[in-house]
Tab-separated table of C-alpha atoms in Angstrom:
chain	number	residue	atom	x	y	z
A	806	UNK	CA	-12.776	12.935	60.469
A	807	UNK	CA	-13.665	15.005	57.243
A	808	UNK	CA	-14.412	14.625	53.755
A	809	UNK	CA	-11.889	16.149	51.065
A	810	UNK	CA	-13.113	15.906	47.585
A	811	UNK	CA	-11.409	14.089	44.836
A	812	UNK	CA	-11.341	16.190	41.728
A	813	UNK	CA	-10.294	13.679	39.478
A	814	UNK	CA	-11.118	10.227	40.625
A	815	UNK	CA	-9.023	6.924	38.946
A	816	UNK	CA	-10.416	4.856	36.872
A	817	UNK	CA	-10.379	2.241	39.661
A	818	UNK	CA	-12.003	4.219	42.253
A	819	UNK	CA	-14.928	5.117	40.094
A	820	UNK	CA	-15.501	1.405	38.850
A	821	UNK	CA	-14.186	-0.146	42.220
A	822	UNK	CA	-16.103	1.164	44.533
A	823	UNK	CA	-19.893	0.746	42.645
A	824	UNK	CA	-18.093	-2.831	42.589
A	825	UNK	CA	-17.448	-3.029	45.624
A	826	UNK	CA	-20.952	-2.056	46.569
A	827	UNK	CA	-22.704	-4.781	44.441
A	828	UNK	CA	-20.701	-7.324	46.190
A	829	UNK	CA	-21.749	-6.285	49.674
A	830	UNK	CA	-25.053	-6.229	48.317
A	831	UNK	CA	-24.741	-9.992	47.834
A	832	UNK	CA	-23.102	-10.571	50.775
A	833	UNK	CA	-25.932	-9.251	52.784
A	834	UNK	CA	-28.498	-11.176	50.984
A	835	UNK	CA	-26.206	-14.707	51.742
A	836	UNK	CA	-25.967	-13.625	55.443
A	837	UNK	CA	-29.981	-13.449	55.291
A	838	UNK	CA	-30.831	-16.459	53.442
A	839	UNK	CA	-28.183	-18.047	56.445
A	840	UNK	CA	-30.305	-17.101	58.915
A	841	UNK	CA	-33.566	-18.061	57.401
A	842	UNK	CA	-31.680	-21.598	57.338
A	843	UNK	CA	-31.224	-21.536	53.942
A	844	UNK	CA	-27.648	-22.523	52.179
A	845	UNK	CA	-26.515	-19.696	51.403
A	846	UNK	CA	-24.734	-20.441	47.810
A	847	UNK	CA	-27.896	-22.458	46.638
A	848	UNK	CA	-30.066	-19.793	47.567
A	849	UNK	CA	-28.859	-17.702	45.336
A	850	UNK	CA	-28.419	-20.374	42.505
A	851	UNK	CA	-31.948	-20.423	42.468
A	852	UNK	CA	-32.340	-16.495	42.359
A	853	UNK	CA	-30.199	-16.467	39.626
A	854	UNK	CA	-32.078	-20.062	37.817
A	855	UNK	CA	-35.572	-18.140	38.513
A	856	UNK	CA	-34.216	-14.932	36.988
A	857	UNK	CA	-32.573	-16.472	33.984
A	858	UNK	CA	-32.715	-19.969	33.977
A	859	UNK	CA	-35.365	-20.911	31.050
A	860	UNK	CA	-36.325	-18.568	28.570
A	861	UNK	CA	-40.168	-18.090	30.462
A	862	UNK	CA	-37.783	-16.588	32.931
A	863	UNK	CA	-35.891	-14.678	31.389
A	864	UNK	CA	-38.502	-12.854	29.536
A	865	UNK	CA	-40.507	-12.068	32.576
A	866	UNK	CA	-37.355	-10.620	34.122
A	867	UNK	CA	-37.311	-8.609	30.993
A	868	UNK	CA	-41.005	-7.842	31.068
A	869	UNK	CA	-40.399	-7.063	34.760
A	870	UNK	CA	-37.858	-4.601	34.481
A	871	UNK	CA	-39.557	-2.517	31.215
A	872	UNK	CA	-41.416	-0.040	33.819
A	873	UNK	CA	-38.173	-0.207	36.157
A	874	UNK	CA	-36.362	1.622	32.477
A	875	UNK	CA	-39.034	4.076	32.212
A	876	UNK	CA	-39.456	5.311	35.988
A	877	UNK	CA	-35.320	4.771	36.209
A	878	UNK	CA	-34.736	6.926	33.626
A	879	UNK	CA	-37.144	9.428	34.656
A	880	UNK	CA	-35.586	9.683	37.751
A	881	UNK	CA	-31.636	9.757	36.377
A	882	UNK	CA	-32.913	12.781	34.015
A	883	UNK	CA	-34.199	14.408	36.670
A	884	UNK	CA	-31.442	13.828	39.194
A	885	UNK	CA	-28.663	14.649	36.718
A	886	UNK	CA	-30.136	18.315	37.211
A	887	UNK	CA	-30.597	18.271	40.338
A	888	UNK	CA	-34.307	18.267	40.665
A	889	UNK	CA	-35.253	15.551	42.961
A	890	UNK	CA	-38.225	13.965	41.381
A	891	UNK	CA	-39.389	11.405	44.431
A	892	UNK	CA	-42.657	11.469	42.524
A	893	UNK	CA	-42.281	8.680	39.540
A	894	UNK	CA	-45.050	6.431	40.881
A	895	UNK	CA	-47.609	9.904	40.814
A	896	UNK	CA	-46.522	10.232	37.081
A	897	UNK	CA	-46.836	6.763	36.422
A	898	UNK	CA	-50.201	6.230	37.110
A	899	UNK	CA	-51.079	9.666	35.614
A	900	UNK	CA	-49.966	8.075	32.740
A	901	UNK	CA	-52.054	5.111	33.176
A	902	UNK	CA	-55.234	6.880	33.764
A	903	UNK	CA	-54.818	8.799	30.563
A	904	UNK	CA	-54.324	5.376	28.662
A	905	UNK	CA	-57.559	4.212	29.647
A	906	UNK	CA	-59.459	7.206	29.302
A	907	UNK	CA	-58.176	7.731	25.717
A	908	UNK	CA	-58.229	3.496	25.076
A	909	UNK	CA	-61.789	3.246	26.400
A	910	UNK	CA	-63.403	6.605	25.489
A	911	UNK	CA	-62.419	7.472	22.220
A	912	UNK	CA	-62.748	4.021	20.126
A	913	UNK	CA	-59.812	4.870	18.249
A	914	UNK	CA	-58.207	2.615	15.592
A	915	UNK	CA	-55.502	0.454	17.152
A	916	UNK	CA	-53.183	2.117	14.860
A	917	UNK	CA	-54.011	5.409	16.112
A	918	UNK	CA	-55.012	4.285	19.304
A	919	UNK	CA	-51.546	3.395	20.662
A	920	UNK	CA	-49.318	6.166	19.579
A	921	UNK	CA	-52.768	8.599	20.697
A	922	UNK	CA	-52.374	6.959	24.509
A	923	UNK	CA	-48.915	7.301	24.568
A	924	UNK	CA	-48.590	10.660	24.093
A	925	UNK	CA	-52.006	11.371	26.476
A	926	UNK	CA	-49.598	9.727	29.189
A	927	UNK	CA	-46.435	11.885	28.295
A	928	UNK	CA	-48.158	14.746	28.585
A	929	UNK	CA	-50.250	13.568	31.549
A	930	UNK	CA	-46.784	12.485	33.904
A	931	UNK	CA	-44.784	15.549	32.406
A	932	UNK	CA	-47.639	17.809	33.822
A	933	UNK	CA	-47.608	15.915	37.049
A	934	UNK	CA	-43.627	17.208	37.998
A	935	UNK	CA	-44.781	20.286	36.053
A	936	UNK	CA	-46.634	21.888	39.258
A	937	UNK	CA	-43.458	20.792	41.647
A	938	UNK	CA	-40.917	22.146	39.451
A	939	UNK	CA	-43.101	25.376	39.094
A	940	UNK	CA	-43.470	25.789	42.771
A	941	UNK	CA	-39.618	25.046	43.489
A	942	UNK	CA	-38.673	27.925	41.170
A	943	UNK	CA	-41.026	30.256	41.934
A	944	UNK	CA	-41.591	29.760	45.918
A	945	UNK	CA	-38.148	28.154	46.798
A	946	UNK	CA	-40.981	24.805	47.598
A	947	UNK	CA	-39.137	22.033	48.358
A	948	UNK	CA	-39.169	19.247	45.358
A	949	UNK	CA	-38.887	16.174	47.652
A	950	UNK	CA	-41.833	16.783	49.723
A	951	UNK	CA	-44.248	17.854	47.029
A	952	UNK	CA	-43.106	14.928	44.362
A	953	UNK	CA	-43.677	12.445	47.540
A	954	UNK	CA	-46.933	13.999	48.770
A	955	UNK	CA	-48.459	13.699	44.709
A	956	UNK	CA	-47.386	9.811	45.000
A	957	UNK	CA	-50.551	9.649	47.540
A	958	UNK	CA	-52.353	11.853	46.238
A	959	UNK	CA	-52.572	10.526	43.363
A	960	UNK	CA	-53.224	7.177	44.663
A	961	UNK	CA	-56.160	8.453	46.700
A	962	UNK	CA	-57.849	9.933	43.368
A	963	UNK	CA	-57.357	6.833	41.230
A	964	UNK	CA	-59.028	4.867	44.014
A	965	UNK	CA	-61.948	7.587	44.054
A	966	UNK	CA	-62.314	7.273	40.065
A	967	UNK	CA	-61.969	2.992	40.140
A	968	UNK	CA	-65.204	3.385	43.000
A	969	UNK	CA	-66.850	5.956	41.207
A	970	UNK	CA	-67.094	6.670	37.591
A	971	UNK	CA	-63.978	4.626	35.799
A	972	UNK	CA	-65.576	1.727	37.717
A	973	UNK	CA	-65.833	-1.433	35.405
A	974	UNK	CA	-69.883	-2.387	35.631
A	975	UNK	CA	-68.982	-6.312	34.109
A	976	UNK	CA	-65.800	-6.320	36.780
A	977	UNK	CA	-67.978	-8.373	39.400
A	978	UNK	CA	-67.724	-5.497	42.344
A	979	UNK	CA	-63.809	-5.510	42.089
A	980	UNK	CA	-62.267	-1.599	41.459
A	981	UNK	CA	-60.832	-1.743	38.174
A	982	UNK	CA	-61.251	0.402	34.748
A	983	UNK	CA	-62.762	-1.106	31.821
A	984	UNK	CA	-60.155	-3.149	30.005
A	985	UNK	CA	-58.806	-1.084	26.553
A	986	UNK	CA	-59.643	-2.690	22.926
A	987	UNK	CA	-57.800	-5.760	22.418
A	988	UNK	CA	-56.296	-3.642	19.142
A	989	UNK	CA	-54.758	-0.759	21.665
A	990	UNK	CA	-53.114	-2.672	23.108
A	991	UNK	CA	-49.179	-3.196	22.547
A	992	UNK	CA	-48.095	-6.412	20.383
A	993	UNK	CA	-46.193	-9.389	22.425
A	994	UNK	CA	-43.047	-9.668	21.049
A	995	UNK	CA	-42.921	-13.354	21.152
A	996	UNK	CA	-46.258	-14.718	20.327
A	997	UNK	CA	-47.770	-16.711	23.583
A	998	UNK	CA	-45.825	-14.846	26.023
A	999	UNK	CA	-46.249	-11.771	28.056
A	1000	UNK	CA	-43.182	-9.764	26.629
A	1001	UNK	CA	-44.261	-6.849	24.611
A	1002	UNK	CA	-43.424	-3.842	22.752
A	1003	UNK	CA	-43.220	-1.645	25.731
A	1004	UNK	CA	-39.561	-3.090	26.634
A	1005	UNK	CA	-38.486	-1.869	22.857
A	1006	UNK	CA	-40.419	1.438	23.626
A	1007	UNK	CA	-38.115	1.647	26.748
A	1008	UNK	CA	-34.500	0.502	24.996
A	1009	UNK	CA	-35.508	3.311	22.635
A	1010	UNK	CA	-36.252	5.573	25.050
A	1011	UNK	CA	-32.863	5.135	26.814
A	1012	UNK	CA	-31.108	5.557	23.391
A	1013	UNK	CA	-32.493	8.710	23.174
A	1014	UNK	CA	-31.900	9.948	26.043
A	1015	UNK	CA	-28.547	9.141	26.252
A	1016	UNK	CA	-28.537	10.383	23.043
A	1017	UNK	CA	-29.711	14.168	24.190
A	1018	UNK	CA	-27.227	13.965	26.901
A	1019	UNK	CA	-24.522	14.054	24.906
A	1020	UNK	CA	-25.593	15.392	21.925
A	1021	UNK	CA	-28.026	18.223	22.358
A	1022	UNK	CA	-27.737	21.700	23.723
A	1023	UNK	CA	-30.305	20.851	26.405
A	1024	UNK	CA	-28.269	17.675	27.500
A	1025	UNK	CA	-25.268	19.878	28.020
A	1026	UNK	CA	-27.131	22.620	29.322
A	1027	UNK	CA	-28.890	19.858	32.286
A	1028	UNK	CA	-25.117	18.844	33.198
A	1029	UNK	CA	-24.242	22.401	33.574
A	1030	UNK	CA	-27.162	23.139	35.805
A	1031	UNK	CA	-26.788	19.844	37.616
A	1032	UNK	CA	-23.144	20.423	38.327
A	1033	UNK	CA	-23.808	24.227	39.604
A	1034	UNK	CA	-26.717	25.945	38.868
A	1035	UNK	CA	-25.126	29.626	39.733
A	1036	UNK	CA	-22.367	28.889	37.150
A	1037	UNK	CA	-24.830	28.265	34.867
A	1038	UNK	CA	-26.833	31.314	34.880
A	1039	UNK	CA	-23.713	33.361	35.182
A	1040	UNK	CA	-22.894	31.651	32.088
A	1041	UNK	CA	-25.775	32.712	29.987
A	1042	UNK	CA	-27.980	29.702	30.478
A	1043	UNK	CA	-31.579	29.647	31.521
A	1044	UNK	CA	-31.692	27.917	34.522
A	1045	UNK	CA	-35.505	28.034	34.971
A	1046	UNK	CA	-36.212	27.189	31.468
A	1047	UNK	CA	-33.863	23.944	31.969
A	1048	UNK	CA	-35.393	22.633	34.885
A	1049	UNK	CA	-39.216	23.295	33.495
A	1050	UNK	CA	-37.742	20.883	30.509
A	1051	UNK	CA	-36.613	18.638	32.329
A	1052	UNK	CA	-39.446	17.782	34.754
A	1053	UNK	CA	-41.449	17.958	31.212
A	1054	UNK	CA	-38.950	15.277	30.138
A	1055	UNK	CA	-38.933	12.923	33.481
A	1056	UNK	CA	-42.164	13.486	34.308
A	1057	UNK	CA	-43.342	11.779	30.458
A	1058	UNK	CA	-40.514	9.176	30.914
A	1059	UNK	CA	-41.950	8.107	34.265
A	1060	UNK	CA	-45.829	8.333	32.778
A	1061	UNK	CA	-44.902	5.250	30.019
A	1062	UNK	CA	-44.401	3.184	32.799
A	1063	UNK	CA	-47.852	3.213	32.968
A	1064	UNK	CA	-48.947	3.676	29.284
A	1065	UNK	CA	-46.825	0.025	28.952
A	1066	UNK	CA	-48.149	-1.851	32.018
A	1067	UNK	CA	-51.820	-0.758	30.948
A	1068	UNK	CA	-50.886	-1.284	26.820
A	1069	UNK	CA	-48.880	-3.931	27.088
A	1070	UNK	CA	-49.774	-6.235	30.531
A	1071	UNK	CA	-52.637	-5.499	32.363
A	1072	UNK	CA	-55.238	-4.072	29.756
A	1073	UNK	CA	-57.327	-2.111	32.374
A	1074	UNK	CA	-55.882	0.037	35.571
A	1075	UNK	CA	-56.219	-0.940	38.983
A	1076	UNK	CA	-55.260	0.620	42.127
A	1077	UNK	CA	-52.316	-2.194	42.627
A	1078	UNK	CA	-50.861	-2.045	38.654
A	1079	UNK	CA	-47.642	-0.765	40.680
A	1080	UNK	CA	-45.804	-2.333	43.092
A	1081	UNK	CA	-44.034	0.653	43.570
A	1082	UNK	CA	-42.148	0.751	40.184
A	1083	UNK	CA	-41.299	4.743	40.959
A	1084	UNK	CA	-39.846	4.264	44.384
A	1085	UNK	CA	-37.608	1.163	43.031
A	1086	UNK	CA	-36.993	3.254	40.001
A	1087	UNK	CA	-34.938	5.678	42.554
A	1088	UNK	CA	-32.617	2.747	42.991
A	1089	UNK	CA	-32.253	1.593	39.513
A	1090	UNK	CA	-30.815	5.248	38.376
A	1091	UNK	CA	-28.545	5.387	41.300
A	1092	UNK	CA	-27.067	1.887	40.656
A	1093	UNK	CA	-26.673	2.929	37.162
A	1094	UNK	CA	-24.523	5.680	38.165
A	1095	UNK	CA	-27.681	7.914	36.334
A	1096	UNK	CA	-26.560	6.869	32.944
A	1097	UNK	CA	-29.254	6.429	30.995
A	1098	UNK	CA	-27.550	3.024	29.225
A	1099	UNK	CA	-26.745	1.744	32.442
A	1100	UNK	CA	-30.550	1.959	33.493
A	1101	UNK	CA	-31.078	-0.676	31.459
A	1102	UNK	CA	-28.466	-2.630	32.743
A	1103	UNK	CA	-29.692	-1.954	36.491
A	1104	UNK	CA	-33.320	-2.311	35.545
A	1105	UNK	CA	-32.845	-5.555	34.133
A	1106	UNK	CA	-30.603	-6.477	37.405
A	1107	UNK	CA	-33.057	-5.274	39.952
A	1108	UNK	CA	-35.825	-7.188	37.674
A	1109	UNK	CA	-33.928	-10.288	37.834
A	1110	UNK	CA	-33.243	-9.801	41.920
A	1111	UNK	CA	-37.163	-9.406	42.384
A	1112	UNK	CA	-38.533	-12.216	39.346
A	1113	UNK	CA	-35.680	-14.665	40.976
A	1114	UNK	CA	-36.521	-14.258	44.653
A	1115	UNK	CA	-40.499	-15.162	43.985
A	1116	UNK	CA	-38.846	-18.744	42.450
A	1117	UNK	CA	-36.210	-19.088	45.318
A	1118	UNK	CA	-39.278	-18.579	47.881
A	1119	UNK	CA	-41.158	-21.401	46.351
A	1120	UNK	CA	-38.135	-23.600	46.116
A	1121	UNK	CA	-36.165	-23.203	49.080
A	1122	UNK	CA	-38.916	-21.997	51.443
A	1123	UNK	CA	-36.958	-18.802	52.055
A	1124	UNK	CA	-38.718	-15.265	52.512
A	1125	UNK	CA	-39.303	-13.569	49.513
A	1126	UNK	CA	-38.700	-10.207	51.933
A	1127	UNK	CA	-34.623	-10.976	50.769
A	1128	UNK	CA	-35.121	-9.380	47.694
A	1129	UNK	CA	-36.766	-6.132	49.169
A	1130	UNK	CA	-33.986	-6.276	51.663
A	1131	UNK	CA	-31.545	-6.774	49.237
A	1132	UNK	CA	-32.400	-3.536	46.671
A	1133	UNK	CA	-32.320	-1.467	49.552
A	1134	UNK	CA	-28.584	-2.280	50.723
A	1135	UNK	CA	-27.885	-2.219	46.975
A	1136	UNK	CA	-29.099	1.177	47.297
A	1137	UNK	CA	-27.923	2.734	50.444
A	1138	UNK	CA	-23.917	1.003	49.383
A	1139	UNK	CA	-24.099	2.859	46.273
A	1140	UNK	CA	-25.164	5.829	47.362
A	1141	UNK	CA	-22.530	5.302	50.108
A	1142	UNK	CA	-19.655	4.643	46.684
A	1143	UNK	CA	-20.610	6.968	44.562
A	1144	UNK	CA	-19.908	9.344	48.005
A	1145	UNK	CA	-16.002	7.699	48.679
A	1146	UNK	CA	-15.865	8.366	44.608
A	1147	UNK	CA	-16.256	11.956	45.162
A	1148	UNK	CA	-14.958	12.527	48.177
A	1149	UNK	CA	-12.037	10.742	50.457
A	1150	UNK	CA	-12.141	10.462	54.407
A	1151	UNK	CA	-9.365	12.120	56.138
A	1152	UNK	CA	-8.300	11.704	59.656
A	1153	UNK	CA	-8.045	15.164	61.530
């Protein structure tokens, strides 16, 4: 057997097969819900009532899935070039540190406050995949294992700094930061609930960067690198100076994951403000085909997946593990489609 490419896929094969994935996706998770004794069709009912079924859960899928369109779309910029950013959660709590240092050590204004800590964690997560991008072009350094190896890093100084000098002296023992001003912090958008601003922050950030896709020199010039980097050059464009941008670009996209889930949720950092929000955002671009509208789409799907399996689990006394189990196959199928929608298996 062999793969021939297709070099210009239908309509129906590019929609189909993503399709196609979603619904093995869904078949998996009934099969596992099955086994865990579960009815299979009422299981995921109540995913889908705990996701969306009041408007307390909808919004929380909503708030769920704001970091999910920050650390997605970091990764689908990055990916459209072909610089394999594995590093999202290393950026995002970059970009959380530098929120509470500037929150808590400046005494800013709120109104300068906000838009001050936001662009401390851009720059913070865009000089994160700075050093990785740096090394790839200039010592041939592989992306994927330094991106990966800063996720721990990272993690290993934040819990030095939260049991050494960012260590809250009224938080009882526990390792956390002191909490940020009550006037940093970003507005709820419904009053008495926990959605904020940061989930407008991220629908404008995926405007915009769908936006410089398709209608800026550097979004064209990240397709042409993406698609064939020798091309590129040969055609006059600055390879090197592209990807530097555009680890500068994912890099800050992936660091307001933080800057939101410190502004917006949590007020203070801790070592556990992720859950792994870059990792999942790896699946999020790919089910969104790396389209920076479909992000949110796929953010707010994968949100809705994890947010609705916590309710199932209390409800139906099913594993919560289903959902974890579930974005993973959702994953490894679409990686698997978008694969058939490039290329066809041949016999021979």
């Amino acid at each position: 057997m062999r793969l021939d490419p297709v070099h210009n896929p239908t309509l129906t094969r590019r929609l189909g097969l993503p399709l196609a994935a979603l619904v093995f996706t869904v078949a998996v998770a009934s099969g596992l819900a099955k086994l865990a004794g579960a009815d299979p069709f009422a299981t995921l009912g109540l995913i889908v009532k705990g996701a969306a079924g009041s408007k307390f859960a909808l919004l929380e899928t909503l708030n769920r899935a704001t970091p999910l369109i920050f650390t997605g779309l970091a990764v689908a910029v990055a990916f459209r070039a072909r610089l394999w950013n594995i590093g999202a959660e290393a950026q995002l709590y970059a970009g959380a540190l530098l929120t509470v240092l500037v929150g808590t050590q400046l005494c800013l204004p709120g109104a300068v406050a906000i838009p001050a800590m936001a662009l401390a964690a851009i720059l913070a997560g865009a000089l994160v995949l700075l050093g990785p991008a740096v090394l790839k072009l200039r010592l041939g350094v592989d992306e994927v294992v330094t991106t990966l190896l800063l996720n721990f890093i990272m993690l290993l100084f934040i819990s030095m700094l939260l049991e050494g000098p960012l260590k809250d002296p009224m938080g009882m023992g526990w390792p956390k930061s002191p909490p940020i001003p009550r006037d940093a912090r970003l507005p709820r958008l419904i009053e008495g609930l926990r959605l904020h601003w940061g989930f407008g922050l991220a629908l404008i950030a995926a405007v915009s960067v769908w936006l410089i896709q398709i209608r800026t020199t550097l979004g064209y010039e990240i397709r042409a690198v993406g698609l064939n980097a020798q091309a590129a050059r040969f055609a006059g464009i600055p390879v090197n100076r592209v990807i530097v941008k555009t680890a500068l670009l994912s890099g800050g996209l992936a660091a307001l994951a933080g800057f939101s889930e410190v502004a917006g949720l949590k007020g203070n950092l801790t070592l556990d403000l992720s859950p792994g929000f870059g990792y999942t955002g790896i699946v999020v671009a790919m089910l969104a085909l790396l389209h920076p509208l479909g992000v949110v789409a796929s953010a707010i799907f994968v949100a809705g997946v994890f947010v609705g399996a916590n309710s199932m689990s209390r409800a139906a006394d099913v594993p919560t593990y289903i959902a974890d189990i579930s974005v993973a196959v959702a994953l490894l199928s679409m990686v698997l489609a978008i694969l058939l929608t490039k290329f066809r298996v041949v016999r021979g």
